[in-house]
PDB file of C-alpha atoms in Angstrom:
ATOM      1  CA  UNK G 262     -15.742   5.621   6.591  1.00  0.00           C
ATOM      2  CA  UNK G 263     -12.406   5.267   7.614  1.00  0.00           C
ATOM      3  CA  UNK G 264      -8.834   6.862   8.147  1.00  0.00           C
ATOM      4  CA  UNK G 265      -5.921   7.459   9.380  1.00  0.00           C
ATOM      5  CA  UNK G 266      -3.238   9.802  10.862  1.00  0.00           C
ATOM      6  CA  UNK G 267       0.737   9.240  11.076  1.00  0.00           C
ATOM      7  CA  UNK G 268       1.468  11.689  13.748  1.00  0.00           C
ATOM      8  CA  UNK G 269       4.888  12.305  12.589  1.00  0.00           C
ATOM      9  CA  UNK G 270       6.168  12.740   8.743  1.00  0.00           C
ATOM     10  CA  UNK G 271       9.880  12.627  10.128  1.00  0.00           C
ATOM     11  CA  UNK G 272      11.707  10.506  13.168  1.00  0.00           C
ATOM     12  CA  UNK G 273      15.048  10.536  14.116  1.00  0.00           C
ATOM     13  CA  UNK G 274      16.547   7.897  15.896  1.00  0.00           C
ATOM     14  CA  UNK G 275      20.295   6.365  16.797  1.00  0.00           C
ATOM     15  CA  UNK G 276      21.321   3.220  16.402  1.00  0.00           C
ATOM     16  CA  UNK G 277      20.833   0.855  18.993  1.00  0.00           C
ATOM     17  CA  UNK G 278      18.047   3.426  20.794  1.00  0.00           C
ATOM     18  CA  UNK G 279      13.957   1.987  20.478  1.00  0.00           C
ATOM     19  CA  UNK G 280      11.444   3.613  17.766  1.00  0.00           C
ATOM     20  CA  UNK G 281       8.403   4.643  18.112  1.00  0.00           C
ATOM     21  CA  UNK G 282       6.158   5.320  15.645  1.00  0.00           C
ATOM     22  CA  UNK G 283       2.547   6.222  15.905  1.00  0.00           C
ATOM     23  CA  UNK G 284      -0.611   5.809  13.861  1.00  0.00           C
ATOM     24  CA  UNK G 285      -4.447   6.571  14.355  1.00  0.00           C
ATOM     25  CA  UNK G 286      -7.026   5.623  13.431  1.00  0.00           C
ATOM     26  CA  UNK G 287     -10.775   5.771  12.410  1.00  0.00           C
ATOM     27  CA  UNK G 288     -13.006   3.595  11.479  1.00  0.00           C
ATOM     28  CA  UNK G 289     -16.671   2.663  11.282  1.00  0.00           C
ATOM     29  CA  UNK G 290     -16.597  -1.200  12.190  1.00  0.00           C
ATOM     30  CA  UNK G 291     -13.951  -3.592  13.240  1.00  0.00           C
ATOM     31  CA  UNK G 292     -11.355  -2.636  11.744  1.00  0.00           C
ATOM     32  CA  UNK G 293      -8.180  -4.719  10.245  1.00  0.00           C
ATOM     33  CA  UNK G 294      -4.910  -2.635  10.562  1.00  0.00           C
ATOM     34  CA  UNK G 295      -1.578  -2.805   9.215  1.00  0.00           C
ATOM     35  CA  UNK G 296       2.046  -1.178   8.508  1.00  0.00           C
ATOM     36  CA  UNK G 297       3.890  -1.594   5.851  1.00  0.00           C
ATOM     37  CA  UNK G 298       7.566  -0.723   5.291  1.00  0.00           C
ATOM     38  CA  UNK G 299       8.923   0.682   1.712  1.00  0.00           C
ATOM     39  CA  UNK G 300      12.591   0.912   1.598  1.00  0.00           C
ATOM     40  CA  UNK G 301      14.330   3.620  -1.157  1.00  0.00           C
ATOM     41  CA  UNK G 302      13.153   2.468  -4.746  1.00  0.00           C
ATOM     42  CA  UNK G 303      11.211  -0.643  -3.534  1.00  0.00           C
ATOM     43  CA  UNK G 304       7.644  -1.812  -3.108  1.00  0.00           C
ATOM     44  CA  UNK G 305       6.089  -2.016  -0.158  1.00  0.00           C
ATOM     45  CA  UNK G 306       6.521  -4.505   2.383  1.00  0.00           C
ATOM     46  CA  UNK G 307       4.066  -6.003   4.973  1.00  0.00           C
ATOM     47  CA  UNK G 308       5.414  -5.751   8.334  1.00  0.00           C
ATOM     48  CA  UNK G 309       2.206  -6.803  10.223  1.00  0.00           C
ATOM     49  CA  UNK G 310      -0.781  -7.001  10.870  1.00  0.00           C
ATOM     50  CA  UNK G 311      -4.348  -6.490  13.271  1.00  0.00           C
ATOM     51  CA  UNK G 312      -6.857  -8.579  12.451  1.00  0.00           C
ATOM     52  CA  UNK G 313      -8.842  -9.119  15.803  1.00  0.00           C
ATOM     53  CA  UNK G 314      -6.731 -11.358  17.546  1.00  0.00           C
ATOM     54  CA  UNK G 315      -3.688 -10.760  20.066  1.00  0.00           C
ATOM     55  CA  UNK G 316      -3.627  -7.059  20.135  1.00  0.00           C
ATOM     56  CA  UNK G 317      -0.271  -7.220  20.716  1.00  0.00           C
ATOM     57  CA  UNK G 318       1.177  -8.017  17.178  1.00  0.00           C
ATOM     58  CA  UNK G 319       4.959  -9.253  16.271  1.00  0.00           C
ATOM     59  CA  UNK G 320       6.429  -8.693  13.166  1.00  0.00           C
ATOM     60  CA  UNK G 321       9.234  -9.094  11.119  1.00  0.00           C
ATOM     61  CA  UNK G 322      12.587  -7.423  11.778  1.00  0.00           C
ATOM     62  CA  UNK G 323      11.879  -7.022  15.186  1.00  0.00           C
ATOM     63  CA  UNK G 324       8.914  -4.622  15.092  1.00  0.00           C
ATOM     64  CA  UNK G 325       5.474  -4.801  17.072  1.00  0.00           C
ATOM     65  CA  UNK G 326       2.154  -2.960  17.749  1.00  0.00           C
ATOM     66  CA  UNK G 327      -0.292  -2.672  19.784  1.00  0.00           C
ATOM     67  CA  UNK G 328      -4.177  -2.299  19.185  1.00  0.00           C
ATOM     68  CA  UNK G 329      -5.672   0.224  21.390  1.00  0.00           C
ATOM     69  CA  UNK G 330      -9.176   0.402  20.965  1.00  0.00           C
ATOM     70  CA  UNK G 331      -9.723   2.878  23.696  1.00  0.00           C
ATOM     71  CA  UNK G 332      -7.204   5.094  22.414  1.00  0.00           C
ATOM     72  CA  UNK G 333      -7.848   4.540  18.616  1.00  0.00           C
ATOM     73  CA  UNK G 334      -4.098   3.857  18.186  1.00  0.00           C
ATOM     74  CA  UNK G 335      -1.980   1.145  16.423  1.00  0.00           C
ATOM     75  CA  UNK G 336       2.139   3.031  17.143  1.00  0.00           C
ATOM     76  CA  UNK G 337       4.593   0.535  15.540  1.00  0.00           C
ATOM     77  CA  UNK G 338       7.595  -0.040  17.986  1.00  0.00           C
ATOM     78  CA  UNK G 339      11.044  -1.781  18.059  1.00  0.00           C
ATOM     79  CA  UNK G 340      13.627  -1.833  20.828  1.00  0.00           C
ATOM     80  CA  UNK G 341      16.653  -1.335  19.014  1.00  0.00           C
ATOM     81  CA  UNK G 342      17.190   0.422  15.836  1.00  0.00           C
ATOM     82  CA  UNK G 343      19.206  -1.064  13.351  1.00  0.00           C
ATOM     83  CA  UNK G 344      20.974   1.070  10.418  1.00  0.00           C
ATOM     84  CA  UNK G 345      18.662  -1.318   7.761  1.00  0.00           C
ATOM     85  CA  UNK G 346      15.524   0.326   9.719  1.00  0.00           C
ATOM     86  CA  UNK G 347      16.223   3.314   7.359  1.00  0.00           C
ATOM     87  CA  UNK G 348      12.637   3.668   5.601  1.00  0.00           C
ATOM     88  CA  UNK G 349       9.290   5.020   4.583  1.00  0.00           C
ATOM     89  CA  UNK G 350       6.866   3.330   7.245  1.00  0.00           C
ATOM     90  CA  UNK G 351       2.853   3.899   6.568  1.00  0.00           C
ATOM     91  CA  UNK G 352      -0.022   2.677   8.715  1.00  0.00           C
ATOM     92  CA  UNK G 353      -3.224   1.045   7.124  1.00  0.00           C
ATOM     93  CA  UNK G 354      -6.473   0.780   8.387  1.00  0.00           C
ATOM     94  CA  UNK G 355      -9.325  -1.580   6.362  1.00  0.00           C
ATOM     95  CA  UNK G 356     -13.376  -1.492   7.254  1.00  0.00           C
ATOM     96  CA  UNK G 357     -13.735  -5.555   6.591  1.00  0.00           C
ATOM     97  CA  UNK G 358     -16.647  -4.124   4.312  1.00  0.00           C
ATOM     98  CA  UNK G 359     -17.345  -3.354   0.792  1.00  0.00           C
ATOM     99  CA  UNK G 360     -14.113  -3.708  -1.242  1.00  0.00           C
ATOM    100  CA  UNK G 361     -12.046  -4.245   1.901  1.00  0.00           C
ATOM    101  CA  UNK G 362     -10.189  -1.165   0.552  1.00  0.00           C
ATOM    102  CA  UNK G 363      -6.816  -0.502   2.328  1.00  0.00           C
ATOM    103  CA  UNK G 364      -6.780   3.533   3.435  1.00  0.00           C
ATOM    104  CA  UNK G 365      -3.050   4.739   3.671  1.00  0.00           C
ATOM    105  CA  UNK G 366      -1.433   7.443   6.180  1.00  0.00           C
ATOM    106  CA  UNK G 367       0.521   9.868   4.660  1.00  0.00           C
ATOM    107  CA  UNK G 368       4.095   7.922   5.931  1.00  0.00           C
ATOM    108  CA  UNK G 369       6.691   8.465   8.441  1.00  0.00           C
ATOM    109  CA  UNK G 370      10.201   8.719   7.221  1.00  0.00           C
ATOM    110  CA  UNK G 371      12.649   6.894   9.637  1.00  0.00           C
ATOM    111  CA  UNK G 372      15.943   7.981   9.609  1.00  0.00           C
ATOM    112  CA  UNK G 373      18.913   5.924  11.751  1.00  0.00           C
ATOM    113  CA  UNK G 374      21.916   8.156  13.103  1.00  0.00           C
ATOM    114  CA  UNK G 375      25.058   6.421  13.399  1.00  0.00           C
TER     115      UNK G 375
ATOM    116  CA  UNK F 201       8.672 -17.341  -6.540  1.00  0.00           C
ATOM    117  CA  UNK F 202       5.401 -15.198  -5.476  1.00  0.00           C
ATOM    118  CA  UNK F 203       5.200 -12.175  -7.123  1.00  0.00           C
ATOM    119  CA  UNK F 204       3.867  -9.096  -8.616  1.00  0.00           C
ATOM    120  CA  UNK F 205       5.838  -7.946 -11.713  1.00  0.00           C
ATOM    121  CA  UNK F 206       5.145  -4.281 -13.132  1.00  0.00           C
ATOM    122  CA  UNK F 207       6.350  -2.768 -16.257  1.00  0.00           C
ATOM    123  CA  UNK F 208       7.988  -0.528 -17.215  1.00  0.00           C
ATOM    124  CA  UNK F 209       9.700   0.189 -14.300  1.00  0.00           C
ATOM    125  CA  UNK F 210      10.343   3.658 -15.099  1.00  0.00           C
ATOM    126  CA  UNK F 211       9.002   5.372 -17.962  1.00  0.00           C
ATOM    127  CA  UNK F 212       8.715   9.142 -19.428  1.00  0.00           C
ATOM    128  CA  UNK F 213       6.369  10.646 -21.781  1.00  0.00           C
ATOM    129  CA  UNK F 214       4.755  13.369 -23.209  1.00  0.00           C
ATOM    130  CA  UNK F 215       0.992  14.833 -22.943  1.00  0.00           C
ATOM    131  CA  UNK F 216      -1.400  12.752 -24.613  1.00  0.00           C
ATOM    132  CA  UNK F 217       0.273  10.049 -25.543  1.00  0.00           C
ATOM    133  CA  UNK F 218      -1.146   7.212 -24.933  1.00  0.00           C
ATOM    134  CA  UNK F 219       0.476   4.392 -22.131  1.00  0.00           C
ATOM    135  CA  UNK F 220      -0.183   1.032 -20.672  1.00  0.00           C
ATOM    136  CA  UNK F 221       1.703   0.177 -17.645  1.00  0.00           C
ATOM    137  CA  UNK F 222       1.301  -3.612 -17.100  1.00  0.00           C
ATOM    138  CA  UNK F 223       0.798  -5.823 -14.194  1.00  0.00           C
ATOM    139  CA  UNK F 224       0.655  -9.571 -13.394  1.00  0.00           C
ATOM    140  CA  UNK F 225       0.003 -11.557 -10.782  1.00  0.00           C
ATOM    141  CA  UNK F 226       1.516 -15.623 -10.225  1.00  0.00           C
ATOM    142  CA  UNK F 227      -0.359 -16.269  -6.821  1.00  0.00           C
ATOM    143  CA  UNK F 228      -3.850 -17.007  -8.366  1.00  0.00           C
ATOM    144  CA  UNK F 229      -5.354 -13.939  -6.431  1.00  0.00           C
ATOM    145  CA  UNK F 230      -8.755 -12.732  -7.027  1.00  0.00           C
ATOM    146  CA  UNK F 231      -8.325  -8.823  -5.999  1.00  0.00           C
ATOM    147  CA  UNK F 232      -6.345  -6.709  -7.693  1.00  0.00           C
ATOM    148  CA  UNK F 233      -5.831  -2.825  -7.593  1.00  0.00           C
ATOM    149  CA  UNK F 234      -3.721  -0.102  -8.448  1.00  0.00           C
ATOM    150  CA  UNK F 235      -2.635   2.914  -6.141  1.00  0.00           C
ATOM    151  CA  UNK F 236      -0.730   5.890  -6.860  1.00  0.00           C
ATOM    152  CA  UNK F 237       1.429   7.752  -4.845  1.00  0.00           C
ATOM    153  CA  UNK F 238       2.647  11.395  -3.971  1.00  0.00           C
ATOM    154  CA  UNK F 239       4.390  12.878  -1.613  1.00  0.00           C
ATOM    155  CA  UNK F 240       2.489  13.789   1.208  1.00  0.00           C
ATOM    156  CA  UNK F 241      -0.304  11.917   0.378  1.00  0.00           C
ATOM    157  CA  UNK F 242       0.425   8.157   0.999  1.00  0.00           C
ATOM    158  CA  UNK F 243      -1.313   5.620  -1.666  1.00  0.00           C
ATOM    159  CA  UNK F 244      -4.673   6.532  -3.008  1.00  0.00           C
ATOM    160  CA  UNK F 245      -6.777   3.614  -4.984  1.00  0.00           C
ATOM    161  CA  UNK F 246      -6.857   4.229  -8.519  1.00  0.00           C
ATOM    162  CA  UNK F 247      -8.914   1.125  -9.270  1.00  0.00           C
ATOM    163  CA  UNK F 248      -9.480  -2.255  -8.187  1.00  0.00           C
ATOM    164  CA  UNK F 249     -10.882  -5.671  -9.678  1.00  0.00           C
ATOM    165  CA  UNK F 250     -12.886  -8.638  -6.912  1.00  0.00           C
ATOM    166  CA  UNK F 251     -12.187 -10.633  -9.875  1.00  0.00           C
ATOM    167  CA  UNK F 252     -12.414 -11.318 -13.824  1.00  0.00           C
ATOM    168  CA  UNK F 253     -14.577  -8.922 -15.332  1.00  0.00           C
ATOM    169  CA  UNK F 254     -15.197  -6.708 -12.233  1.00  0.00           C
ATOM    170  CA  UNK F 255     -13.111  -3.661 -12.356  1.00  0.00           C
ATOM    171  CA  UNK F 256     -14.370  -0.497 -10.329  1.00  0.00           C
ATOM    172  CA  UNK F 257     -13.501   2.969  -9.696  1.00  0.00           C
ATOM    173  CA  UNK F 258     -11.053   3.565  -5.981  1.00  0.00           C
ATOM    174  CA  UNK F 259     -10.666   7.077  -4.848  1.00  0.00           C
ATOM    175  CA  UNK F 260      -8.820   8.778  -7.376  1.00  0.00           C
ATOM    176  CA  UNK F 261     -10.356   7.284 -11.008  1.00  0.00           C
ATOM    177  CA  UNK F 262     -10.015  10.331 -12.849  1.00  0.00           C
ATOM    178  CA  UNK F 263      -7.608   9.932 -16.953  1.00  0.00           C
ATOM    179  CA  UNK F 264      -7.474   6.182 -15.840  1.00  0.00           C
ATOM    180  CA  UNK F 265      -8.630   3.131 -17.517  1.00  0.00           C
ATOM    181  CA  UNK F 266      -8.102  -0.942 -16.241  1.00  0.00           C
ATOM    182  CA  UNK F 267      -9.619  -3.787 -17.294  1.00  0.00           C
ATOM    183  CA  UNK F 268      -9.395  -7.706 -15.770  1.00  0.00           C
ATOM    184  CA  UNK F 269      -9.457 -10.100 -18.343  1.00  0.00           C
ATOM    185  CA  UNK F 270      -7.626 -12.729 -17.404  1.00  0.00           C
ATOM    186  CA  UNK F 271      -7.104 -13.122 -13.278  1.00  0.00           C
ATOM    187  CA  UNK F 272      -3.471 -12.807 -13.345  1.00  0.00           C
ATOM    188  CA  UNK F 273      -3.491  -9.766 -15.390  1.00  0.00           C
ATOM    189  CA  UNK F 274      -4.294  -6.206 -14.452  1.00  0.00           C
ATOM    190  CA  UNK F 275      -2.781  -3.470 -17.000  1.00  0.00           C
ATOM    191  CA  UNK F 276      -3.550   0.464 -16.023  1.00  0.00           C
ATOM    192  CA  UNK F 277      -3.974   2.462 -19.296  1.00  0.00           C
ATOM    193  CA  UNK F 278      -3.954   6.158 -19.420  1.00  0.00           C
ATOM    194  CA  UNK F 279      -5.764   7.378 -22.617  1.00  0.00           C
ATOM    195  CA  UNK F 280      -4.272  10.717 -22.592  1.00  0.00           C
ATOM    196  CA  UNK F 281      -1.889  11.336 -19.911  1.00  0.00           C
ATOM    197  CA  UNK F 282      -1.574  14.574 -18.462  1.00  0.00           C
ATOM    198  CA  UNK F 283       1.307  16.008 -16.046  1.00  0.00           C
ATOM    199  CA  UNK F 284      -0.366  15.682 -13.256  1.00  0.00           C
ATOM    200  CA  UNK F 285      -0.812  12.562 -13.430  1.00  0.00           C
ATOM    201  CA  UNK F 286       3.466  11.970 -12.562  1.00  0.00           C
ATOM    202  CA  UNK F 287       3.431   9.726  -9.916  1.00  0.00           C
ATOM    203  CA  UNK F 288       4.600   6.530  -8.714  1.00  0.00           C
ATOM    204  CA  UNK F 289       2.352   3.699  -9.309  1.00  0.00           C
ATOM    205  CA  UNK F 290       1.794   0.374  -7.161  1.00  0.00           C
ATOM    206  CA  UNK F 291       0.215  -2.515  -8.388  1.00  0.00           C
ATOM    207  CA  UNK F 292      -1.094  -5.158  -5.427  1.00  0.00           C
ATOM    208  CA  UNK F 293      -3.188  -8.586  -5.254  1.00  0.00           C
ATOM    209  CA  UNK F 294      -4.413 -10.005  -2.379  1.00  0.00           C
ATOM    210  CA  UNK F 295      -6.456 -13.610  -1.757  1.00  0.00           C
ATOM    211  CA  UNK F 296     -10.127 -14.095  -1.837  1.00  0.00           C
ATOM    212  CA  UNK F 297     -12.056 -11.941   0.912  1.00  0.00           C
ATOM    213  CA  UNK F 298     -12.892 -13.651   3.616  1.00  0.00           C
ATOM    214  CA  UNK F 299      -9.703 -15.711   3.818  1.00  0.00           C
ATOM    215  CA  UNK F 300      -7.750 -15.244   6.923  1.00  0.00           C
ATOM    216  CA  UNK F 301      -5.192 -13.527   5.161  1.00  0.00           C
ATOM    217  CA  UNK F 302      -7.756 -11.433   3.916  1.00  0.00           C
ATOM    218  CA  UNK F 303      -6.890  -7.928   2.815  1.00  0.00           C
ATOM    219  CA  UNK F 304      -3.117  -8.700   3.003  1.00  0.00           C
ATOM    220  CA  UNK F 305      -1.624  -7.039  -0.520  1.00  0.00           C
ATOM    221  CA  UNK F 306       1.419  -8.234  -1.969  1.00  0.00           C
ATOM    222  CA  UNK F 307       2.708  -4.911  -3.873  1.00  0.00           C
ATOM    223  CA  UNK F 308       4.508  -4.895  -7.065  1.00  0.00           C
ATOM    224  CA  UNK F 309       7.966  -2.727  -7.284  1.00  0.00           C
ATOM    225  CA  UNK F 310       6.277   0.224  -8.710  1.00  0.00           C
ATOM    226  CA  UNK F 311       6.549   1.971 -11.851  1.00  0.00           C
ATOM    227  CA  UNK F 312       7.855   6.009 -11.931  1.00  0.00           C
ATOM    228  CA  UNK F 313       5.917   7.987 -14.611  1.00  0.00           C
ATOM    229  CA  UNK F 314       6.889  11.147 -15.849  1.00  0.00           C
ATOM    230  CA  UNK F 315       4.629  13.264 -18.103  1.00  0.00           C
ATOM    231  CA  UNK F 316       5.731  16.231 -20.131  1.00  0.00           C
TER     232      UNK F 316
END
């Protein structure tokens, strides 16, 4: 079985300051993991991905995350927010087994202050 | 250009009436699947498809029917649609499993239902 758990539903940030924003996870075997960004009225968008290799992954836009195994964590970072940040972020976790079904957090809403 | 293409994009009806919301694929992919989602809840797996011919039920199967006939094709028919079943629906492909890009899902742009 697996899952996952955005920690926050809702982050703040200004422009120019970093973001952090966390994910955990569970998961039976090794698991792949993912975020994906969805900006207003658009599908979603890989950002990147975990797929046991570095566990420090890069991304586009700027973003990167770190695999913790001890810690069961995958937070999504960036150093400087940019106004275009603005989004719906979710964190995905995938067994490798069976269907190789993608499990979804619930989202976290990033909002960029001026 | 690569792409998953959904339609309608938006569409409103009324209880019972029965809908196809269409999906295709131009990447060759093998997996296909459909999500739904609501607020507070993420995506949720409707169904998916390993390939031609293999549909099977994801986590929330319930007033939905798909079938896989052709690869690139994967239309999401709801027989009698209820209002709970409003929601914003994803289409998504992804390669063959085991492919190093395995499990990466291109999405489509989603499609807004509305049931009265």
């Amino acid at each position: 079985a697996q899952s996952v758990t955005q920690l926050d539903s809702h982050v703040s940030v200004s422009e120019g300051t970093p973001v952090l924003l966390r994910c955990n996870y569970s998961s039976s075997y090794s698991p792949s993991l993912f975020w994906y960004v969805q900006h207003p009225n658009k599908g979603l968008q890989l950002l990147l991905k975990y797929t046991s290799a570095a566990t420090l992954v890069k991304g586009i836009n700027g973003f990167e995350a770190e695999f913790k195994k001890s810690e069961t964590s995958f937070h999504l970072t960036k150093p400087s927010a940019h106004m275009s940040d603005a989004a719906e972020y979710f964190c995905v976790v995938s067994d490798n087994v069976g269907n190789e079904k993608l499990t979804f957090g619930t989202g976290t809403r990033l909002t960029i202050i001026p | 250009e690569a792409q998953v293409t959904q339609n309608p994009r938006y569409l409103i009806t009324v209880t019972g009436k029965k809908l196809t919301v269409t999906c295709s694929q131009n990447m060759n992919h093998e997996y296909m699947s459909w999500y739904r989602q609501d607020p507070g809840l993420g995506l949720r797996q409707i169904y998916y498809s390993m390939n031609v011919e293999v549909t099977d039920k994801g986590d929330v199967p319930e007033g939905y029917k798909v079938s896989r006939k052709e690869k690139r094709n994967f239309p999401l028919i709801l027989e009698s649609p209820s209002p709970n079943q409003t929601s914003l629906y994803f289409c998504a492909s992804s390669p063959q499993r085991g492919v190093i890009a395995k499990n990466i899902q291109y999405f489509g742009a989603g499609t807004r239902l509305s049931v009265l």
